PDB file of C-alpha atoms and ligand atoms in Angstrom:
ATOM      1  CA  UNK Z  92     117.170 110.802 105.283  1.00 70.00           C
ATOM      2  CA  UNK Z  93     117.482 107.050 105.161  1.00 75.00           C
ATOM      3  CA  UNK Z  94     121.075 107.313 104.024  1.00 79.00           C
ATOM      4  CA  UNK Z  95     122.003 109.924 106.666  1.00 85.00           C
ATOM      5  CA  UNK Z  96     120.485 107.891 109.510  1.00 89.00           C
ATOM      6  CA  UNK Z  97     122.012 104.606 108.290  1.00 89.00           C
ATOM      7  CA  UNK Z  98     125.525 106.302 108.170  1.00 92.00           C
ATOM      8  CA  UNK Z  99     125.087 107.482 111.802  1.00 94.00           C
ATOM      9  CA  UNK Z 100     124.048 104.064 113.085  1.00 95.00           C
ATOM     10  CA  UNK Z 101     126.894 101.839 114.518  1.00 94.00           C
ATOM     11  CA  UNK Z 102     126.911  99.433 111.418  1.00 92.00           C
ATOM     12  CA  UNK Z 103     127.410  96.412 113.721  1.00 92.00           C
ATOM     13  CA  UNK Z 104     124.491  94.578 112.266  1.00 90.00           C
ATOM     14  CA  UNK Z 105     124.210  92.726 115.564  1.00 92.00           C
ATOM     15  CA  UNK Z 106     120.487  92.375 115.671  1.00 89.00           C
ATOM     16  CA  UNK Z 107     120.071  93.543 119.353  1.00 91.00           C
ATOM     17  CA  UNK Z 108     117.394  96.073 118.203  1.00 90.00           C
ATOM     18  CA  UNK Z 109     115.243  93.215 116.671  1.00 87.00           C
ATOM     19  CA  UNK Z 110     116.459  93.953 113.157  1.00 85.00           C
ATOM     20  CA  UNK Z 111     119.234  92.047 111.567  1.00 83.00           C
ATOM     21  CA  UNK Z 112     120.664  95.000 109.750  1.00 87.00           C
ATOM     22  CA  UNK Z 113     121.193  98.680 110.870  1.00 91.00           C
ATOM     23  CA  UNK Z 114     119.503  99.883 107.635  1.00 86.00           C
ATOM     24  CA  UNK Z 115     116.295  98.009 108.497  1.00 84.00           C
ATOM     25  CA  UNK Z 116     116.334  99.755 111.929  1.00 88.00           C
ATOM     26  CA  UNK Z 117     116.850 103.043 110.167  1.00 86.00           C
ATOM     27  CA  UNK Z 118     113.671 102.588 108.137  1.00 79.00           C
ATOM     28  CA  UNK Z 119     111.670 101.906 111.313  1.00 79.00           C
ATOM     29  CA  UNK Z 120     113.107 105.078 112.928  1.00 84.00           C
ATOM     30  CA  UNK Z 121     111.940 107.144 109.943  1.00 77.00           C
ATOM     31  CA  UNK Z 122     108.509 105.499 109.959  1.00 68.00           C
ATOM     32  CA  UNK Z 123     108.202 106.211 113.699  1.00 70.00           C
ATOM     33  CA  UNK Z 124     107.961 102.553 114.633  1.00 73.00           C
ATOM     34  CA  UNK Z 125     111.140 102.721 116.805  1.00 82.00           C
ATOM     35  CA  UNK Z 126     113.113 105.206 118.796  1.00 87.00           C
ATOM     36  CA  UNK Z 127     116.937 105.404 118.940  1.00 93.00           C
ATOM     37  CA  UNK Z 128     117.086 103.989 122.494  1.00 92.00           C
ATOM     38  CA  UNK Z 129     116.037 100.565 120.951  1.00 93.00           C
ATOM     39  CA  UNK Z 130     119.681 100.239 119.744  1.00 94.00           C
ATOM     40  CA  UNK Z 131     121.855  99.414 122.775  1.00 94.00           C
ATOM     41  CA  UNK Z 132     124.982 100.118 120.924  1.00 94.00           C
ATOM     42  CA  UNK Z 133     123.944 103.719 120.251  1.00 94.00           C
ATOM     43  CA  UNK Z 134     123.689 104.278 124.053  1.00 92.00           C
ATOM     44  CA  UNK Z 135     127.476 103.771 124.487  1.00 93.00           C
ATOM     45  CA  UNK Z 136     129.431 107.006 125.082  1.00 93.00           C
ATOM     46  CA  UNK Z 137     131.383 106.579 121.821  1.00 93.00           C
ATOM     47  CA  UNK Z 138     128.153 107.015 119.846  1.00 94.00           C
ATOM     48  CA  UNK Z 139     126.564 109.836 121.935  1.00 93.00           C
ATOM     49  CA  UNK Z 140     127.031 112.424 119.216  1.00 94.00           C
ATOM     50  CA  UNK Z 141     125.534 110.113 116.497  1.00 94.00           C
ATOM     51  CA  UNK Z 142     122.517 109.517 118.799  1.00 94.00           C
ATOM     52  CA  UNK Z 143     121.996 113.254 119.112  1.00 93.00           C
ATOM     53  CA  UNK Z 144     122.294 113.663 115.347  1.00 93.00           C
ATOM     54  CA  UNK Z 145     119.734 110.888 114.755  1.00 92.00           C
ATOM     55  CA  UNK Z 146     117.304 112.413 117.329  1.00 90.00           C
ATOM     56  CA  UNK Z 147     117.516 115.766 115.558  1.00 86.00           C
ATOM     57  CA  UNK Z 148     116.820 114.162 112.195  1.00 84.00           C
ATOM     58  CA  UNK Z 149     113.837 112.160 113.367  1.00 80.00           C
ATOM     59  CA  UNK Z 150     112.293 115.148 115.009  1.00 74.00           C
ATOM     60  CA  UNK Z 151     111.363 116.132 111.448  1.00 62.00           C
ATOM     61  CA  UNK Z 152     109.248 113.059 111.177  1.00 60.00           C
ATOM     62  CA  UNK Z 153     105.548 113.631 110.584  1.00 50.00           C
ATOM     63  CA  UNK Z 154     103.701 114.655 113.750  1.00 52.00           C
ATOM     64  CA  UNK Z 155     100.264 113.238 114.559  1.00 45.00           C
ATOM     65  CA  UNK Z 156      98.448 114.581 117.558  1.00 40.00           C
ATOM     66  CA  UNK Z 157      94.805 113.487 117.729  1.00 39.00           C
ATOM     67  CA  UNK Z 158      92.393 112.027 115.138  1.00 41.00           C
ATOM     68  CA  UNK Z 159      90.710 115.317 114.512  1.00 47.00           C
ATOM     69  CA  UNK Z 160      93.388 117.705 115.570  1.00 52.00           C
ATOM     70  CA  UNK Z 161      96.258 116.594 113.353  1.00 57.00           C
ATOM     71  CA  UNK Z 162      99.396 117.967 111.945  1.00 69.00           C
ATOM     72  CA  UNK Z 163     101.121 115.815 109.338  1.00 73.00           C
ATOM     73  CA  UNK Z 164     104.017 117.388 107.535  1.00 70.00           C
ATOM     74  CA  UNK Z 165     106.116 115.800 104.800  1.00 73.00           C
ATOM     75  CA  UNK Z 166     109.879 115.961 105.501  1.00 68.00           C
ATOM     76  CA  UNK Z 167     111.111 116.330 101.985  1.00 69.00           C
ATOM     77  CA  UNK Z 168     108.927 119.326 100.883  1.00 73.00           C
ATOM     78  CA  UNK Z 169     107.139 120.485 104.019  1.00 74.00           C
ATOM     79  CA  UNK Z 170     103.608 120.138 102.604  1.00 83.00           C
ATOM     80  CA  UNK Z 171     100.830 119.324 105.061  1.00 84.00           C
ATOM     81  CA  UNK Z 172      98.755 116.188 104.564  1.00 88.00           C
ATOM     82  CA  UNK Z 173      95.210 115.377 105.406  1.00 89.00           C
ATOM     83  CA  UNK Z 174      95.859 111.835 106.560  1.00 91.00           C
ATOM     84  CA  UNK Z 175      98.632 109.291 107.356  1.00 90.00           C
ATOM     85  CA  UNK Z 176      98.019 105.954 105.572  1.00 93.00           C
ATOM     86  CA  UNK Z 177      98.965 102.934 107.600  1.00 91.00           C
ATOM     87  CA  UNK Z 178      98.965  99.212 106.789  1.00 92.00           C
ATOM     88  CA  UNK Z 179      95.789  97.155 106.758  1.00 93.00           C
ATOM     89  CA  UNK Z 180      95.486  94.813 109.649  1.00 89.00           C
ATOM     90  CA  UNK Z 181      98.315  92.161 109.800  1.00 88.00           C
ATOM     91  CA  UNK Z 182     100.247  93.665 106.866  1.00 90.00           C
ATOM     92  CA  UNK Z 183     103.654  95.326 106.820  1.00 84.00           C
ATOM     93  CA  UNK Z 184     102.852  98.457 104.814  1.00 90.00           C
ATOM     94  CA  UNK Z 185      99.864  99.935 103.130  1.00 94.00           C
ATOM     95  CA  UNK Z 186      99.129  98.375  99.692  1.00 97.00           C
ATOM     96  CA  UNK Z 187     100.159  99.804  96.411  1.00 97.00           C
ATOM     97  CA  UNK Z 188      98.522  98.917  93.116  1.00 98.00           C
ATOM     98  CA  UNK Z 189     101.100  99.046  90.271  1.00 97.00           C
ATOM     99  CA  UNK Z 190     101.216  98.988  86.446  1.00 97.00           C
ATOM    100  CA  UNK Z 191     104.575  97.539  85.726  1.00 96.00           C
ATOM    101  CA  UNK Z 192     106.116  98.907  82.443  1.00 93.00           C
ATOM    102  CA  UNK Z 193     107.546  95.541  81.547  1.00 92.00           C
ATOM    103  CA  UNK Z 194     106.279  92.281  80.000  1.00 87.00           C
ATOM    104  CA  UNK Z 195     107.494  89.940  82.730  1.00 91.00           C
ATOM    105  CA  UNK Z 196     104.974  87.328  83.801  1.00 91.00           C
ATOM    106  CA  UNK Z 197     104.346  87.987  87.461  1.00 93.00           C
ATOM    107  CA  UNK Z 198     102.228  86.037  89.979  1.00 93.00           C
ATOM    108  CA  UNK Z 199     100.896  86.358  93.560  1.00 95.00           C
ATOM    109  CA  UNK Z 200     103.631  85.643  96.068  1.00 94.00           C
ATOM    110  CA  UNK Z 201     106.497  86.930  93.912  1.00 94.00           C
ATOM    111  CA  UNK Z 202     108.985  89.319  95.425  1.00 94.00           C
ATOM    112  CA  UNK Z 203     109.790  92.178  93.060  1.00 95.00           C
ATOM    113  CA  UNK Z 204     112.249  95.120  92.924  1.00 93.00           C
ATOM    114  CA  UNK Z 205     110.861  98.324  91.279  1.00 94.00           C
ATOM    115  CA  UNK Z 206     111.119 102.079  91.227  1.00 94.00           C
ATOM    116  CA  UNK Z 207     107.789 104.003  91.323  1.00 94.00           C
ATOM    117  CA  UNK Z 208     107.622 106.557  88.446  1.00 94.00           C
ATOM    118  CA  UNK Z 209     108.643 109.840  89.934  1.00 91.00           C
ATOM    119  CA  UNK Z 210     110.256 108.402  93.069  1.00 90.00           C
ATOM    120  CA  UNK Z 211     114.157 108.116  93.348  1.00 87.00           C
ATOM    121  CA  UNK Z 212     114.041 105.117  95.680  1.00 86.00           C
ATOM    122  CA  UNK Z 213     113.935 101.515  94.607  1.00 89.00           C
ATOM    123  CA  UNK Z 214     111.404  99.403  96.521  1.00 90.00           C
ATOM    124  CA  UNK Z 215     111.250  95.655  97.429  1.00 91.00           C
ATOM    125  CA  UNK Z 216     107.759  94.351  97.713  1.00 94.00           C
ATOM    126  CA  UNK Z 217     105.624  91.143  97.727  1.00 94.00           C
ATOM    127  CA  UNK Z 218     102.800  90.685  95.301  1.00 96.00           C
ATOM    128  CA  UNK Z 219      99.540  90.053  97.158  1.00 96.00           C
ATOM    129  CA  UNK Z 220      97.078  90.204  94.344  1.00 96.00           C
ATOM    130  CA  UNK Z 221      97.113  90.256  90.508  1.00 96.00           C
ATOM    131  CA  UNK Z 222      94.376  91.456  88.305  1.00 94.00           C
ATOM    132  CA  UNK Z 223      95.071  91.382  84.493  1.00 92.00           C
ATOM    133  CA  UNK Z 224      98.171  93.622  84.066  1.00 92.00           C
ATOM    134  CA  UNK Z 225      97.863  95.232  87.484  1.00 96.00           C
ATOM    135  CA  UNK Z 226      99.625  93.978  90.631  1.00 97.00           C
ATOM    136  CA  UNK Z 227      98.956  94.894  94.249  1.00 98.00           C
ATOM    137  CA  UNK Z 228     101.990  94.792  96.567  1.00 97.00           C
ATOM    138  CA  UNK Z 229     103.046  95.255 100.185  1.00 95.00           C
ATOM    139  CA  UNK Z 230     106.444  96.934 100.673  1.00 90.00           C
ATOM    140  CA  UNK Z 231     109.000  94.833 102.463  1.00 82.00           C
ATOM    141  CA  UNK Z 232     111.966  97.151 102.402  1.00 67.00           C
ATOM    142  CA  UNK Z 233     114.248  99.646 100.556  1.00 62.00           C
ATOM    143  CA  UNK Z 234     116.726  98.420  98.055  1.00 53.00           C
ATOM    144  CA  UNK Z 235     120.138  97.361  99.443  1.00 50.00           C
ATOM    145  CA  UNK Z 236     123.076  95.191  98.432  1.00 46.00           C
ATOM    146  CA  UNK Z 237     121.756  92.175 100.492  1.00 51.00           C
ATOM    147  CA  UNK Z 238     118.467  92.231  98.562  1.00 47.00           C
ATOM    148  CA  UNK Z 239     120.109  92.673  95.172  1.00 47.00           C
ATOM    149  CA  UNK Z 240     122.135  89.499  95.769  1.00 52.00           C
ATOM    150  CA  UNK Z 241     118.977  87.616  96.275  1.00 54.00           C
ATOM    151  CA  UNK Z 242     118.084  85.766  93.060  1.00 59.00           C
ATOM    152  CA  UNK Z 243     114.485  85.292  94.114  1.00 88.00           C
ATOM    153  CA  UNK Z 244     113.782  89.019  93.597  1.00 92.00           C
ATOM    154  CA  UNK Z 245     112.397  89.880  90.071  1.00 94.00           C
ATOM    155  CA  UNK Z 246     113.511  93.274  88.839  1.00 94.00           C
ATOM    156  CA  UNK Z 247     110.569  94.805  87.068  1.00 96.00           C
ATOM    157  CA  UNK Z 248     112.073  98.318  86.608  1.00 95.00           C
ATOM    158  CA  UNK Z 249     109.843 101.340  86.681  1.00 96.00           C
ATOM    159  CA  UNK Z 250     106.145 100.948  87.698  1.00 97.00           C
ATOM    160  CA  UNK Z 251     103.310 103.382  87.647  1.00 96.00           C
ATOM    161  CA  UNK Z 252     101.656 103.681  91.017  1.00 97.00           C
ATOM    162  CA  UNK Z 253      97.886 103.776  90.438  1.00 97.00           C
ATOM    163  CA  UNK Z 254      96.400 103.303  93.956  1.00 98.00           C
ATOM    164  CA  UNK Z 255      97.015 103.037  97.660  1.00 98.00           C
ATOM    165  CA  UNK Z 256      95.011 101.102 100.269  1.00 98.00           C
ATOM    166  CA  UNK Z 257      95.373 101.182 103.924  1.00 96.00           C
ATOM    167  CA  UNK Z 258      93.952 102.372 107.335  1.00 94.00           C
ATOM    168  CA  UNK Z 259      93.943 106.083 107.766  1.00 92.00           C
ATOM    169  CA  UNK Z 260      94.437 108.499 110.594  1.00 87.00           C
ATOM    170  CA  UNK Z 261      93.621 112.147 110.238  1.00 86.00           C
ATOM    171  CA  UNK Z 262      90.663 114.178 108.950  1.00 86.00           C
ATOM    172  CA  UNK Z 263      87.363 112.514 108.237  1.00 88.00           C
ATOM    173  CA  UNK Z 264      87.396 111.641 104.533  1.00 92.00           C
ATOM    174  CA  UNK Z 265      84.593 111.637 101.911  1.00 92.00           C
ATOM    175  CA  UNK Z 266      84.377 109.498  98.809  1.00 95.00           C
ATOM    176  CA  UNK Z 267      85.269 111.498  95.675  1.00 95.00           C
ATOM    177  CA  UNK Z 268      87.446 114.152  97.354  1.00 94.00           C
ATOM    178  CA  UNK Z 269      91.006 114.770  96.425  1.00 94.00           C
ATOM    179  CA  UNK Z 270      93.347 114.593  99.357  1.00 93.00           C
ATOM    180  CA  UNK Z 271      97.001 114.932 100.347  1.00 92.00           C
ATOM    181  CA  UNK Z 272      98.321 111.811 102.251  1.00 93.00           C
ATOM    182  CA  UNK Z 273     101.504 110.453 103.660  1.00 91.00           C
ATOM    183  CA  UNK Z 274     102.106 106.761 103.247  1.00 91.00           C
ATOM    184  CA  UNK Z 275     103.453 105.604 106.610  1.00 87.00           C
ATOM    185  CA  UNK Z 276     106.237 103.519 104.986  1.00 83.00           C
ATOM    186  CA  UNK Z 277     107.438 106.251 102.550  1.00 86.00           C
ATOM    187  CA  UNK Z 278     111.126 106.279 102.849  1.00 80.00           C
ATOM    188  CA  UNK Z 279     111.355 109.993 101.833  1.00 80.00           C
ATOM    189  CA  UNK Z 280     108.274 110.910 104.028  1.00 82.00           C
ATOM    190  CA  UNK Z 281     106.894 112.784 101.011  1.00 86.00           C
ATOM    191  CA  UNK Z 282     103.310 113.942 100.717  1.00 90.00           C
ATOM    192  CA  UNK Z 283     101.315 112.195  97.867  1.00 93.00           C
ATOM    193  CA  UNK Z 284      97.991 113.293  96.400  1.00 94.00           C
ATOM    194  CA  UNK Z 285      94.955 111.243  95.054  1.00 96.00           C
ATOM    195  CA  UNK Z 286      91.244 110.769  94.991  1.00 97.00           C
ATOM    196  CA  UNK Z 287      89.263 108.798  97.656  1.00 97.00           C
ATOM    197  CA  UNK Z 288      87.344 106.040  95.780  1.00 97.00           C
ATOM    198  CA  UNK Z 289      86.355 103.632  98.614  1.00 97.00           C
ATOM    199  CA  UNK Z 290      85.880 104.025 102.328  1.00 96.00           C
ATOM    200  CA  UNK Z 291      84.936 101.275 104.771  1.00 93.00           C
ATOM    201  CA  UNK Z 292      85.314 102.291 108.452  1.00 87.00           C
ATOM    202  CA  UNK Z 293      88.963 103.313 108.821  1.00 90.00           C
ATOM    203  CA  UNK Z 294      90.015 101.604 105.523  1.00 95.00           C
ATOM    204  CA  UNK Z 295      90.449 103.722 102.417  1.00 97.00           C
ATOM    205  CA  UNK Z 296      91.348 103.206  98.753  1.00 98.00           C
ATOM    206  CA  UNK Z 297      93.021 106.255  97.039  1.00 98.00           C
ATOM    207  CA  UNK Z 298      93.467 106.281  93.279  1.00 98.00           C
ATOM    208  CA  UNK Z 299      95.115 108.528  90.608  1.00 95.00           C
ATOM    209  CA  UNK Z 300      98.281 108.931  92.726  1.00 95.00           C
ATOM    210  CA  UNK Z 301     100.477 111.892  92.170  1.00 92.00           C
ATOM    211  CA  UNK Z 302     103.747 112.695  93.761  1.00 88.00           C
ATOM    212  CA  UNK Z 303     103.398 116.331  92.496  1.00 83.00           C
ATOM    213  CA  UNK Z 304     101.502 118.336  95.103  1.00 78.00           C
ATOM    214  CA  UNK Z 305     100.516 121.752  93.904  1.00 73.00           C
ATOM    215  CA  UNK Z 306     100.554 124.986  96.025  1.00 70.00           C
ATOM    216  CA  UNK Z 307     103.061 126.481  98.302  1.00 66.00           C
ATOM    217  CA  UNK Z 308     104.580 124.351 101.119  1.00 66.00           C
ATOM    218  CA  UNK Z 309     103.670 125.476 104.625  1.00 62.00           C
ATOM    219  CA  UNK Z 310     107.326 126.293 105.314  1.00 57.00           C
ATOM    220  CA  UNK Z 311     109.298 127.590 102.373  1.00 52.00           C
ATOM    221  CA  UNK Z 312     112.608 125.746 102.231  1.00 52.00           C
ATOM    222  CA  UNK Z 313     113.682 126.791  98.690  1.00 54.00           C
ATOM    223  CA  UNK Z 314     117.361 127.484  98.290  1.00 55.00           C
ATOM    224  CA  UNK Z 315     118.744 129.356  95.319  1.00 57.00           C
ATOM    225  CA  UNK Z 316     122.110 129.032  93.571  1.00 62.00           C
ATOM    226  CA  UNK Z 317     123.899 131.501  91.313  1.00 57.00           C
ATOM    227  CA  UNK Z 318     126.678 130.615  88.909  1.00 62.00           C
TER     228      UNK Z 318
HETATM  229  S1  LIG Q 222     121.186  97.111 117.643  1.00 58.81           S
HETATM  230 FE1  LIG Q 222     122.075  98.917 116.725  1.00 58.81          FE
HETATM  231  S2  LIG Q 222     124.048  98.240 115.876  1.00 58.81           S
HETATM  232 FE2  LIG Q 222     122.850  96.356 116.255  1.00 58.81          FE
HETATM  233  S3  LIG Q 222     121.707  96.012 114.314  1.00 58.81           S
HETATM  234 FE3  LIG Q 222     120.375  97.234 115.552  1.00 58.81          FE
HETATM  235  S4  LIG Q 222     120.848  99.379 114.902  1.00 58.81           S
HETATM  236 FE4  LIG Q 222     122.512  98.092 114.215  1.00 58.81          FE
END
């Protein structure tokens, strides 16, 4: 979805939407932080068809109604989730605790590039905590050429994602239960699963993260090929 929306944006990288690159604006469209009208270039007649296509694509975003009457649907596989996980106060994304599969010496404040095991998208993130071989990060963006050129980013390769931490919206949670959740920053808007291990008001920590969610999706979108 990120690639499709980025292709439909004007590619002027003019910054009038508040983002210096169209791709960053596309991420905020997917995450529901922005609407297409925030791009003045997209309102020009020449981009009318692109704007309509973008509006259709973002209609598929997760839908949240009220705290207790909630419908959260993953875009990529149409599973329903119990909660949406949003950033802790004053942070850019919910936190991920990672186990890097490399021996690079990392420290708090480092910016890293990694691909979560099981996810096709490379992430850029800042380390906010380090405990033994585990690092906790806040996502700063998807991978792109601009970021790759930046030497200050350490490429740590594949990481296992062990935990998520953030503010939740959705059903009332209980410690110990297994839930399905949608990280608000997830560039694929894919439903994850995990176990609730800590709850403090609206803040939750979820561990044993899995991208495989079992059971049938609410809307079956399977397509079959024959050769
Ligand atoms: S205002 Fe539109 S064209 Fe300019 S950077 Fe933002 S998305 Fe791109």
